[in-house]
Coordinates of N, CA, C and O in Angstrom, one line a residue:
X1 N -1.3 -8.1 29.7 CA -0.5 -8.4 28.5 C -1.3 -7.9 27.3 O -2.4 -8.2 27.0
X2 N -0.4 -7.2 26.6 CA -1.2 -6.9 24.9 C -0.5 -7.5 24.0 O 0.7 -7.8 24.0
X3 N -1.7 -7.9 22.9 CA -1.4 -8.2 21.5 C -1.9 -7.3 20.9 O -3.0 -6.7 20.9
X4 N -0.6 -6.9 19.8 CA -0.7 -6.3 18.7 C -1.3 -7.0 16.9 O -0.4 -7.7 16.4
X5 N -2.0 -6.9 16.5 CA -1.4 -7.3 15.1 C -2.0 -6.1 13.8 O -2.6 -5.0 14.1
X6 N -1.6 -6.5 12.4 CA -2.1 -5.8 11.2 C -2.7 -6.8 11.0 O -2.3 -7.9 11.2
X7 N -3.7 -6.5 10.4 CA -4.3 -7.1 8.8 C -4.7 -6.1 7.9 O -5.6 -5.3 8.0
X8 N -3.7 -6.3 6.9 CA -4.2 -5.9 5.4 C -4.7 -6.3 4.6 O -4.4 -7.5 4.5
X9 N -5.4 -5.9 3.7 CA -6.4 -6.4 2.7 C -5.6 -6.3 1.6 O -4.9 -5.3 1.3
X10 N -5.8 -7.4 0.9 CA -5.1 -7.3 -0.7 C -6.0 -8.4 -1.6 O -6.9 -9.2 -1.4
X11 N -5.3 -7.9 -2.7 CA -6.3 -9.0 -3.8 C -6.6 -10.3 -3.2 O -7.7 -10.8 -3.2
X12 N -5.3 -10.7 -2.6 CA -5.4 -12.7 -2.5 C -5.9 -12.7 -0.8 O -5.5 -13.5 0.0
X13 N -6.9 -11.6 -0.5 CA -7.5 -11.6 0.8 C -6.7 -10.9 2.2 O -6.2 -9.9 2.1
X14 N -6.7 -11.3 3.0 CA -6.0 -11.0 4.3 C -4.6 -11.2 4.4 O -4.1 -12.3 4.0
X15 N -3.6 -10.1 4.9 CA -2.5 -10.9 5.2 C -2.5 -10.3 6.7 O -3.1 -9.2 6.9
X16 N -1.8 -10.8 7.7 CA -1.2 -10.7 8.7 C 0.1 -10.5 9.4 O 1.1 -11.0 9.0
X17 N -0.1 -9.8 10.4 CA 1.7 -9.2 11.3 C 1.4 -9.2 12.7 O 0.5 -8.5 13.2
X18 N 2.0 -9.7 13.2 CA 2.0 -9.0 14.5 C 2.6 -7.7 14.6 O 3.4 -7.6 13.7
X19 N 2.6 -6.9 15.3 CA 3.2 -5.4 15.4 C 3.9 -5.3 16.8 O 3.4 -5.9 17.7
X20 N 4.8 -4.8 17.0 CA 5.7 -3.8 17.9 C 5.5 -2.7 18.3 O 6.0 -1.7 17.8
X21 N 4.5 -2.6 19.5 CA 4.2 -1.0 20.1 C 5.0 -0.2 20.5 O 4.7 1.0 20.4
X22 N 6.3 -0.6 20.9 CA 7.3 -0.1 21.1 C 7.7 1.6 21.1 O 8.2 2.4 22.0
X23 N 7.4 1.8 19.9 CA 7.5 2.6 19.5 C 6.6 3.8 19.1 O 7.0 4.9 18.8
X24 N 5.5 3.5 19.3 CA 4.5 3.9 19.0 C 4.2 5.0 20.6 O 4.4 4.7 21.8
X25 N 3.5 6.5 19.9 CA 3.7 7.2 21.1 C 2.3 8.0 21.0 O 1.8 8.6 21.9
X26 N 1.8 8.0 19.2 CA 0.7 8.4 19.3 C -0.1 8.1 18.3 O 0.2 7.0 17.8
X27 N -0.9 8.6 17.8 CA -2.0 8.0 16.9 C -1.6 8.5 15.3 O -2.2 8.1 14.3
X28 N -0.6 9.4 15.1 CA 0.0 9.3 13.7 C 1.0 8.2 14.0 O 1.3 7.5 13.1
X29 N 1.5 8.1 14.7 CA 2.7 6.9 14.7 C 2.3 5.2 14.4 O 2.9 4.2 14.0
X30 N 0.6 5.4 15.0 CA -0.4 4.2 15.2 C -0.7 3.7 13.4 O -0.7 2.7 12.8
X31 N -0.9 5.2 13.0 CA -1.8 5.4 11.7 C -0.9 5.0 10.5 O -1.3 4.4 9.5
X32 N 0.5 5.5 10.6 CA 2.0 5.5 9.7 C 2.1 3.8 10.1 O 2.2 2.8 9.4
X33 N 2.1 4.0 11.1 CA 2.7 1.9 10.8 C 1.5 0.9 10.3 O 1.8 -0.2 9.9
X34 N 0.4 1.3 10.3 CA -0.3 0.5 9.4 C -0.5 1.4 8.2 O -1.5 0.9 7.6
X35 N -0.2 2.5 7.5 CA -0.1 3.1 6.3 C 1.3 2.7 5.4 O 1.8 2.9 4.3
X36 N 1.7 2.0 6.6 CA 3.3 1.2 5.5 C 2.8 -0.3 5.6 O 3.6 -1.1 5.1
X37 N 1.8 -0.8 6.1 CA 1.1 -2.1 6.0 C 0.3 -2.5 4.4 O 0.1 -3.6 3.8
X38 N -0.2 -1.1 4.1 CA -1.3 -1.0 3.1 C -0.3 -1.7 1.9 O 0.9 -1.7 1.6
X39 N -1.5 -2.3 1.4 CA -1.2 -3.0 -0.2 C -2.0 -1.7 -1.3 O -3.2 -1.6 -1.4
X40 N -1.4 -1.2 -1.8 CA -2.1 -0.3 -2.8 C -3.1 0.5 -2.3 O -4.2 0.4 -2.9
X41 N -2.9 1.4 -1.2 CA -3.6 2.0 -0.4 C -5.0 1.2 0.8 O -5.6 1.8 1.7
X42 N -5.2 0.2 0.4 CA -6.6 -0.9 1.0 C -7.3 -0.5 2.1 O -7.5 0.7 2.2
X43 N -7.5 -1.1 2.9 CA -8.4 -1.4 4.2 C -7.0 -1.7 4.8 O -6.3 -2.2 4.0
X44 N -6.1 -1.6 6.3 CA -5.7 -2.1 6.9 C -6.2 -1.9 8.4 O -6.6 -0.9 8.8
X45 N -6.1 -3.3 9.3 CA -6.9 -2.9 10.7 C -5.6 -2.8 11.5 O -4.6 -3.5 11.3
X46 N -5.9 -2.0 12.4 CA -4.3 -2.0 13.5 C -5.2 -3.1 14.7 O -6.3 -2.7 14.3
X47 N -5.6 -4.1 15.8 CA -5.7 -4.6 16.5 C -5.4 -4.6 17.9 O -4.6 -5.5 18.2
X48 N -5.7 -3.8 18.8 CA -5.2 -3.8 20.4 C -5.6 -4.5 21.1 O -6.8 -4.3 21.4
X49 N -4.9 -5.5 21.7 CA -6.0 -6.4 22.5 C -5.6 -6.2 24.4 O -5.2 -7.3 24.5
X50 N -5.5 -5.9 25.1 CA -5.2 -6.3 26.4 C -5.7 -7.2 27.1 O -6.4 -6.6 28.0
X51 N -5.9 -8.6 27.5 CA -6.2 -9.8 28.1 C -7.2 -9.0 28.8 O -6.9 -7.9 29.3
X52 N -8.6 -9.8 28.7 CA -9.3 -9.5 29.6 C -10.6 -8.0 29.9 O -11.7 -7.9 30.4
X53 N -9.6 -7.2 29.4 CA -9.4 -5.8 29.9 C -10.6 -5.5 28.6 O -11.8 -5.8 28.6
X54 N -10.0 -5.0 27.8 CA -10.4 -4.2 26.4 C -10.0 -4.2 24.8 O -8.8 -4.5 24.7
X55 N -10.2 -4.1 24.3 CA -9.8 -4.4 23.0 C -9.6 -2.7 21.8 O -10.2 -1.7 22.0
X56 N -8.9 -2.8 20.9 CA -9.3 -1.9 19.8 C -9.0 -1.7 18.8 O -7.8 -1.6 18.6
X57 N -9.8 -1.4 17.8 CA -9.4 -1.4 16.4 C -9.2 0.0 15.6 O -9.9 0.9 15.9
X58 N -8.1 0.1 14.5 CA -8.1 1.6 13.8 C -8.2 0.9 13.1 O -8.1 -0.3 13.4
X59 N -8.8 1.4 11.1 CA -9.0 1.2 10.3 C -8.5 2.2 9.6 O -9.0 3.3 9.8
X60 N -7.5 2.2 8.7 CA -7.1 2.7 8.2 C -7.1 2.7 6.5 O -6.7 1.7 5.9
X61 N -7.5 4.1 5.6 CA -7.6 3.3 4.1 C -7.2 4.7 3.6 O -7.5 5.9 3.8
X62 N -6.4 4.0 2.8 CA -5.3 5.2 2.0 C -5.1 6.6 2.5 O -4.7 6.5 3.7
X63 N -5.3 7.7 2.2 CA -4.5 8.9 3.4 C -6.0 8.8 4.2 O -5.6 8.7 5.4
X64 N -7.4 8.8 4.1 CA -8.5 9.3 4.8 C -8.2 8.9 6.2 O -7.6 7.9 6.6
X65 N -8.8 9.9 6.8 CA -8.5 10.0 8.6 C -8.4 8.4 8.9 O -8.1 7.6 8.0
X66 N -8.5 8.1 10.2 CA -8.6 6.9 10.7 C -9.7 6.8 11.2 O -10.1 7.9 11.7
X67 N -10.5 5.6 11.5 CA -11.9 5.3 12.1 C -11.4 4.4 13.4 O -10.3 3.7 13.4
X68 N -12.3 4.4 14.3 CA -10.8 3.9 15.4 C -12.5 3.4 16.2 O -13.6 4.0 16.1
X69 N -12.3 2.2 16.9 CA -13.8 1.7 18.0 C -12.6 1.0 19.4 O -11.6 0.3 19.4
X70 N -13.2 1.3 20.0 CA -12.8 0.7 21.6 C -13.4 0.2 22.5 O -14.4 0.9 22.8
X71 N -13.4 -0.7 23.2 CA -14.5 -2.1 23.8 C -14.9 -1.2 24.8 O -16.0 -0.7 24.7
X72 N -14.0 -0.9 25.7 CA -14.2 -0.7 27.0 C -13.5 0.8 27.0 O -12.3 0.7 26.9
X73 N -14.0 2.0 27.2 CA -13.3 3.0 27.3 C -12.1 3.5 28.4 O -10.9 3.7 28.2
X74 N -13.2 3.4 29.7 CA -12.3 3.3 30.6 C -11.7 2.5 31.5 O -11.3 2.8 32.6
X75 N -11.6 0.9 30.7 CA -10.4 0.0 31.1 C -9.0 0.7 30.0 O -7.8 0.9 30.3
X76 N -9.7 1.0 28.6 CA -8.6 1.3 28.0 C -7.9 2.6 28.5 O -6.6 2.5 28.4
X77 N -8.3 3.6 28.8 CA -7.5 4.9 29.2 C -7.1 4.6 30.3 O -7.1 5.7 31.0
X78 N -6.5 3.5 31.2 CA -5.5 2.7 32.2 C -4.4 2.3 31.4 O -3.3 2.1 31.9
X79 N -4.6 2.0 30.1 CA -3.7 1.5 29.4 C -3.0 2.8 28.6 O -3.7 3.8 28.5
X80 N -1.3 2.9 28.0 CA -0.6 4.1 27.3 C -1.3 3.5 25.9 O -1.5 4.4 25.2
X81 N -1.7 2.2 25.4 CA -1.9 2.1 24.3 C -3.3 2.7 24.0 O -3.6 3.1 22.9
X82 N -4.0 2.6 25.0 CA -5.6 2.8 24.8 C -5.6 3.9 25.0 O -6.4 4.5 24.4
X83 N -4.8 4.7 25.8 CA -5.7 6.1 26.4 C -4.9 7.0 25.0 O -5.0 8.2 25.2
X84 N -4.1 6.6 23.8 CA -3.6 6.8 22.7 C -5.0 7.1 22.0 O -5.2 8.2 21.5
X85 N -6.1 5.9 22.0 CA -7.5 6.0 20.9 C -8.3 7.0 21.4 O -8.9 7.8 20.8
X86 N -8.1 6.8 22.8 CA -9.2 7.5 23.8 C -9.3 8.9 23.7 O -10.4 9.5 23.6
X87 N -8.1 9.3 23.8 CA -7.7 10.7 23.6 C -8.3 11.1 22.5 O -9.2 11.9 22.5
X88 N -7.6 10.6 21.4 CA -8.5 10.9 19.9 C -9.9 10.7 19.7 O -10.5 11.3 18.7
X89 N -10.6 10.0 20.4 CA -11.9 9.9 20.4 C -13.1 11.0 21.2 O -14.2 11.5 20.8
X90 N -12.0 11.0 22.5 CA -12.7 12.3 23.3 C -12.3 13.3 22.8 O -12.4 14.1 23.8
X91 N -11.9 13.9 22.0 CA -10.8 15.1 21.6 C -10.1 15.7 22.4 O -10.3 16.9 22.5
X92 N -8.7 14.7 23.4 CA -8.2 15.5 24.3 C -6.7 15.4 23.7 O -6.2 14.3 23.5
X93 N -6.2 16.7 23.6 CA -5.1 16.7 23.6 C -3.8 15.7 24.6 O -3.9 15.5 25.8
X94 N -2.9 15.4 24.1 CA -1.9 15.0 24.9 C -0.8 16.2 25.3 O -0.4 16.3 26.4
X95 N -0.5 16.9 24.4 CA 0.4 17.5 24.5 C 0.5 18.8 25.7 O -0.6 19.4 26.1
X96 N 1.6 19.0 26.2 CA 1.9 19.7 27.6 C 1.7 21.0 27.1 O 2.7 21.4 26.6
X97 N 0.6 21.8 27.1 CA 0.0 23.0 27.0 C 1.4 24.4 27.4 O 1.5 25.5 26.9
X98 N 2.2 24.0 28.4 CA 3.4 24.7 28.0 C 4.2 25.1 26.8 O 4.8 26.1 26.4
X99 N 4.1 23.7 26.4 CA 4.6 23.9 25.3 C 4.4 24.7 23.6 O 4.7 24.7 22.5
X100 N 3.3 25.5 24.7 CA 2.7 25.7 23.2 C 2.0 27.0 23.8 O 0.9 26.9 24.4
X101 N 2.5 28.3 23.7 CA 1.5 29.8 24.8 C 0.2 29.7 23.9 O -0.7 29.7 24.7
X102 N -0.3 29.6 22.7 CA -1.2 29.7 21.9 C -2.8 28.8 22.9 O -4.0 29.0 22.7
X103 N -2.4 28.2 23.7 CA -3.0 26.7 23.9 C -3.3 27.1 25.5 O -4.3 26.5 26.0
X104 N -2.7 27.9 26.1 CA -2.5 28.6 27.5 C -4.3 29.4 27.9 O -5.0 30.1 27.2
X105 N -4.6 28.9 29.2 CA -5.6 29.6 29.2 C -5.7 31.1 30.2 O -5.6 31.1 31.4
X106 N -5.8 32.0 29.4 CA -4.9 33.2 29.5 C -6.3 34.3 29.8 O -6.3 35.5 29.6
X107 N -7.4 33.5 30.3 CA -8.2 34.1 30.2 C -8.9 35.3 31.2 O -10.0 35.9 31.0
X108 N -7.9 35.5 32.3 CA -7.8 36.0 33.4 C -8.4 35.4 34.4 O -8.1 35.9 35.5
X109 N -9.0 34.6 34.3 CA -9.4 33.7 35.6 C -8.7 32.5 36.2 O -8.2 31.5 35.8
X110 N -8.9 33.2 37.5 CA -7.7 32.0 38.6 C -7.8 30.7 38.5 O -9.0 30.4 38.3
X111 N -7.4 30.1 38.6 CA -7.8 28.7 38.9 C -8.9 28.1 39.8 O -8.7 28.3 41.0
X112 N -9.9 27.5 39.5 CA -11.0 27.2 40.4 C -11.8 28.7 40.6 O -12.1 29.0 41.8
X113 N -11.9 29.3 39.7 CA -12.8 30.3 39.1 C -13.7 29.8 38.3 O -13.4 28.7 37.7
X114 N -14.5 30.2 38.1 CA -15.9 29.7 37.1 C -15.3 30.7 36.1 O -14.8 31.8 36.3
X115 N -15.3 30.1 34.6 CA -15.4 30.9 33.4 C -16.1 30.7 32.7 O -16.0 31.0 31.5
X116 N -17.4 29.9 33.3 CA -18.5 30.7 32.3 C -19.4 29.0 31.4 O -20.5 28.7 31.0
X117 N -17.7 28.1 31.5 CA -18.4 27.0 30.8 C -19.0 26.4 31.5 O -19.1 26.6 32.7
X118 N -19.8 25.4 30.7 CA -20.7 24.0 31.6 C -19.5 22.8 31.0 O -19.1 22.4 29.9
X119 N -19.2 22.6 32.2 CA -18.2 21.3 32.0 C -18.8 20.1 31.7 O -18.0 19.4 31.0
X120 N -19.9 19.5 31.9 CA -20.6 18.2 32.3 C -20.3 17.8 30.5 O -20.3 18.5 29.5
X121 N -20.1 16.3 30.6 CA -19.8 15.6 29.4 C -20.8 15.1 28.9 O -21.2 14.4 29.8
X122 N -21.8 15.0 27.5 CA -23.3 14.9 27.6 C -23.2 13.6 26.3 O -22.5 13.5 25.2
X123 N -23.9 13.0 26.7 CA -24.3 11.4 26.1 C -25.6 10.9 25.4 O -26.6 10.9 26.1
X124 N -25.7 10.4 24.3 CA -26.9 10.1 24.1 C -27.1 8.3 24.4 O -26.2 7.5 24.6
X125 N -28.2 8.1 24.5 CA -28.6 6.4 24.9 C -27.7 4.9 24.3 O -27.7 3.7 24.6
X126 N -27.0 5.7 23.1 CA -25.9 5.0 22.7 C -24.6 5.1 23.5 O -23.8 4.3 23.6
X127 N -24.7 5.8 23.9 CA -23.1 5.5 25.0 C -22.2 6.4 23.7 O -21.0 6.2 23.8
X128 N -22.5 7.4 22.7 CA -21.7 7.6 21.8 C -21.7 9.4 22.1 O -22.6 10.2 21.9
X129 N -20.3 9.5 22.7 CA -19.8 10.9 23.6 C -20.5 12.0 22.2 O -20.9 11.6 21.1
X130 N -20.4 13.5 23.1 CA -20.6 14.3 22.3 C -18.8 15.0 22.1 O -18.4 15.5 23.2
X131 N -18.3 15.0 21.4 CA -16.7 15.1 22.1 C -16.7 16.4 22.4 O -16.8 16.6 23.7
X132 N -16.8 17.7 21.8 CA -17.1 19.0 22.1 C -17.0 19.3 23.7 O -16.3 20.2 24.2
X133 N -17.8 18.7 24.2 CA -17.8 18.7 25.4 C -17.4 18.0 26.7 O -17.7 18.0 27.9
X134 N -16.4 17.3 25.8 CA -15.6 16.3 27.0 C -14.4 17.1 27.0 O -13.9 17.4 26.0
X135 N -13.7 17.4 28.4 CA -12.3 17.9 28.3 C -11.5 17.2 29.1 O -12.0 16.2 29.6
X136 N -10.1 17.5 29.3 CA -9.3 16.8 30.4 C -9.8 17.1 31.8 O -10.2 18.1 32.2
X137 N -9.6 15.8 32.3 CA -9.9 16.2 33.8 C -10.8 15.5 34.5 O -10.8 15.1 35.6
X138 N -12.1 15.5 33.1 CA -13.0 14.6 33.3 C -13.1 13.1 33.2 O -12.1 12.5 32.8
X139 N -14.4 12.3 33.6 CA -14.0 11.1 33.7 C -14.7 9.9 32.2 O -15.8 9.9 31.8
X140 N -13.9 9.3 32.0 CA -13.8 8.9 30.8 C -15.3 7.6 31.0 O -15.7 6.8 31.8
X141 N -15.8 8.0 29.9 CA -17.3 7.0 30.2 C -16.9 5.1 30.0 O -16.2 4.4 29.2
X142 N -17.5 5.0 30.7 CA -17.4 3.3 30.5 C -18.2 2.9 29.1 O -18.8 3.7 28.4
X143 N -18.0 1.4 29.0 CA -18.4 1.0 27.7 C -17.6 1.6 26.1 O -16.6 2.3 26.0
X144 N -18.3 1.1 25.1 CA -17.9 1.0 24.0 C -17.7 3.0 23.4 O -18.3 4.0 23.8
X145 N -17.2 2.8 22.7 CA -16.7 4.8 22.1 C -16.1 4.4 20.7 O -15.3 3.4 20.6
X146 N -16.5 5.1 19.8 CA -15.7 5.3 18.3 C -16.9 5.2 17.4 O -18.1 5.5 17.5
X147 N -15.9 4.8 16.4 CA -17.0 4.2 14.9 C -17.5 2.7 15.3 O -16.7 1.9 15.6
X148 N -18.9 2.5 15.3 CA -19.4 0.9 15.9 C -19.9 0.6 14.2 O -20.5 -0.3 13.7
X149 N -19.6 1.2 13.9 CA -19.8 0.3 12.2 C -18.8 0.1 11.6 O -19.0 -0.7 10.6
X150 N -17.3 0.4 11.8 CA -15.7 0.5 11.8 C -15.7 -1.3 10.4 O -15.1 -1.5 9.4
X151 N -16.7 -2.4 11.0 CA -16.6 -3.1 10.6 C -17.8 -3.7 9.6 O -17.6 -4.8 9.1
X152 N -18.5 -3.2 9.6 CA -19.6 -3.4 9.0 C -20.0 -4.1 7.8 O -20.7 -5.0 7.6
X153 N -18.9 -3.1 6.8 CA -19.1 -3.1 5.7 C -18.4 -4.5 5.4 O -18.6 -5.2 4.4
X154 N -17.6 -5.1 6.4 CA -16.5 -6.2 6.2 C -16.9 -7.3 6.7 O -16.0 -8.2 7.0
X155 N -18.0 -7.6 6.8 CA -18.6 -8.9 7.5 C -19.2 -8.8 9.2 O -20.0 -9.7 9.6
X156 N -18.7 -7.7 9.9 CA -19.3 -7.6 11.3 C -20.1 -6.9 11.6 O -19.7 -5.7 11.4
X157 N -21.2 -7.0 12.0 CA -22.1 -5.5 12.3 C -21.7 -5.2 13.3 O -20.6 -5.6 13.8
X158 N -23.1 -3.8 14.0 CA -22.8 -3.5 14.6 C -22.7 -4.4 16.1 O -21.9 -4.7 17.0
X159 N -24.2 -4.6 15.8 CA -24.6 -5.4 17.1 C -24.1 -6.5 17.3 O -24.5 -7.0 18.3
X160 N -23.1 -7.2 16.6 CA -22.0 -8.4 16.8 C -20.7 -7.7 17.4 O -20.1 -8.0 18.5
X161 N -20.5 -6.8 16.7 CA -18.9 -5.9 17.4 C -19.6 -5.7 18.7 O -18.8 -6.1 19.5
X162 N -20.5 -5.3 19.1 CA -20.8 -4.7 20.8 C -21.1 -6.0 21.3 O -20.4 -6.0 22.4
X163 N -21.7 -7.2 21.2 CA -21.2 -8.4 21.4 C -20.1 -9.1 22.0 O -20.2 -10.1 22.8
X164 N -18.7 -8.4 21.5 CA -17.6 -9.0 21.8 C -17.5 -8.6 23.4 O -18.0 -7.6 24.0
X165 N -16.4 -10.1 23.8 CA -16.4 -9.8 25.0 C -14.3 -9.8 25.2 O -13.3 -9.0 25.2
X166 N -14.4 -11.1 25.3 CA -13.2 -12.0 25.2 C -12.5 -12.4 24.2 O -13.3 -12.7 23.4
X167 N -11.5 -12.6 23.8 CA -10.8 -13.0 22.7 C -11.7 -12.6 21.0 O -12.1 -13.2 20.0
X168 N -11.6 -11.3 21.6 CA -12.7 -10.5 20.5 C -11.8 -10.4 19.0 O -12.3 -10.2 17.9
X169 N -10.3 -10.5 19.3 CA -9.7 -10.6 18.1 C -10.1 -11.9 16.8 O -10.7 -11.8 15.7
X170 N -9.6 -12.7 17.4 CA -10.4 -13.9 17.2 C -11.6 -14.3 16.5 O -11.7 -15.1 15.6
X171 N -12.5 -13.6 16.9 CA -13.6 -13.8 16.7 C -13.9 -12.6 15.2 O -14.4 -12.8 14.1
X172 N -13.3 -11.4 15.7 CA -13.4 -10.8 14.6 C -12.8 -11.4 13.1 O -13.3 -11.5 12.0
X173 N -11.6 -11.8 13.6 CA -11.0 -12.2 12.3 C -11.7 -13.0 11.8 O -12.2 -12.5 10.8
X174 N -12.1 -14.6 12.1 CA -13.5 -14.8 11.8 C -14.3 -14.9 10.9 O -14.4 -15.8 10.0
X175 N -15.2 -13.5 11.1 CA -15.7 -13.0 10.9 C -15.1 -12.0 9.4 O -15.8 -11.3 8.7
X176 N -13.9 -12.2 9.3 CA -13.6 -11.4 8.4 C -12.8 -12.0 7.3 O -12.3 -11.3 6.5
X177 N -12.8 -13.6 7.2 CA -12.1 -14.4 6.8 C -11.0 -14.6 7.0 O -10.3 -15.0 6.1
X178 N -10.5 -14.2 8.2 CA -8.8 -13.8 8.5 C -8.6 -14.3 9.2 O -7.4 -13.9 9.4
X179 N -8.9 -15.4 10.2 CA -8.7 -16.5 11.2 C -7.6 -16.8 10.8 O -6.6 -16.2 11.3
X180 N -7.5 -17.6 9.7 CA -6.0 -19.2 9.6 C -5.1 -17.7 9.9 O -4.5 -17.6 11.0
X181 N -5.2 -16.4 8.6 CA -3.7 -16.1 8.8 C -3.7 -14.5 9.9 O -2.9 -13.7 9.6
X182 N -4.6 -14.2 10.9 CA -4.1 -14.2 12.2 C -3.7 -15.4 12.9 O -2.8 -15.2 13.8
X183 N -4.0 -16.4 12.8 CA -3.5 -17.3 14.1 C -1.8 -17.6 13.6 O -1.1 -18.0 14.5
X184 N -1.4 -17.4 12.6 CA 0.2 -17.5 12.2 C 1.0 -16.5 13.0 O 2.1 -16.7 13.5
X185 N 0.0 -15.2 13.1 CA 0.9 -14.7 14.1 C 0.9 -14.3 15.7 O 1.8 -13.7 16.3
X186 N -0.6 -14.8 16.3 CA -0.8 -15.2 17.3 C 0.3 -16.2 18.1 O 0.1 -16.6 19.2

């Protein structure tokens, strides 16, 4: 089971939404529905929770990219909502490479031919991917992936965010003075 919610930052502090994944198919669609959340461009957090499983946050503030952290990598890329962050994080495309000859690997070698790369996906003691070198196909690392400071600046470090286990929403909000009005829409 997932919970969605927003929090947006505004003058008079936090407000809160639950959200509708529904619709949602990729990470501009993730990014657009909390960029129509924003109060005057602010801080807004998108929240993914799956019971149990994994959790994750985008952070979104006025047009600049999105900063995105994920509990558990590869519980979440089991999930259509998670393997949405996942993908952006590892830098793997979704899109059906048909669709696109530019994208085609046309490089004259057969399939299960060597062309020359080193596939292996390479990690430092942080668990924090090199993306460059992660492609499709490969297998998605366990543990935490993204921005681990995503919250930092907002009352959570880092080593509290890697902390979370369980009803990590919760705790974050918290943590961020946003408790009373998350639980309105819990």
């Amino acid at each position: 089971m997932y919970f969605a919610a927003l929090l947006a930052r505004t003058e008079d502090g936090w407000e809160a939404s639950d959200t509708e994944l529904d619709d949602v198919e990729t990470l501009s669609d993730l990014t657009d529905l909390a960029r129509e959340a924003s109060v005057d461009e602010d801080t807004v957090l998108v929240f993914i929770e799956q019971e149990d499983a994994w959790f994750g946050i985008l952070r979104v503030e006025g047009e600049e990219d999105p900063r995105i952290y994920v509990s558990d990598a590869a519980a979440a890329a089991r999930s259509s909502y998670g393997e949405i962050l996942i993908d952006e994080l590892l830098g793997r495309d979704n899109d059906d490479p048909a669709d696109d000859l530019d994208t085609l690997d046309l490089d004259g070698t057969e399939d299960g031919e060597p062309d020359g790369k080193d596939e292996e996906y390479e990690h430092d003691d942080n668990n924090d991917i090199d993306d460059s070198s992660v492609t499709d196909g490969e297998t998605v690392p366990a543990g935490a992936v993204g921005d681990r400071e995503i919250l930092a600046d907002l009352g959570l470090s880092e080593a509290d965010l890697l902390a979370l286990e369980t009803d990590a929403m919760a705790e974050i909000a918290d943590a961020l003075g946003a408790a009373e009005v998350l639980e309105t829409v819990r």
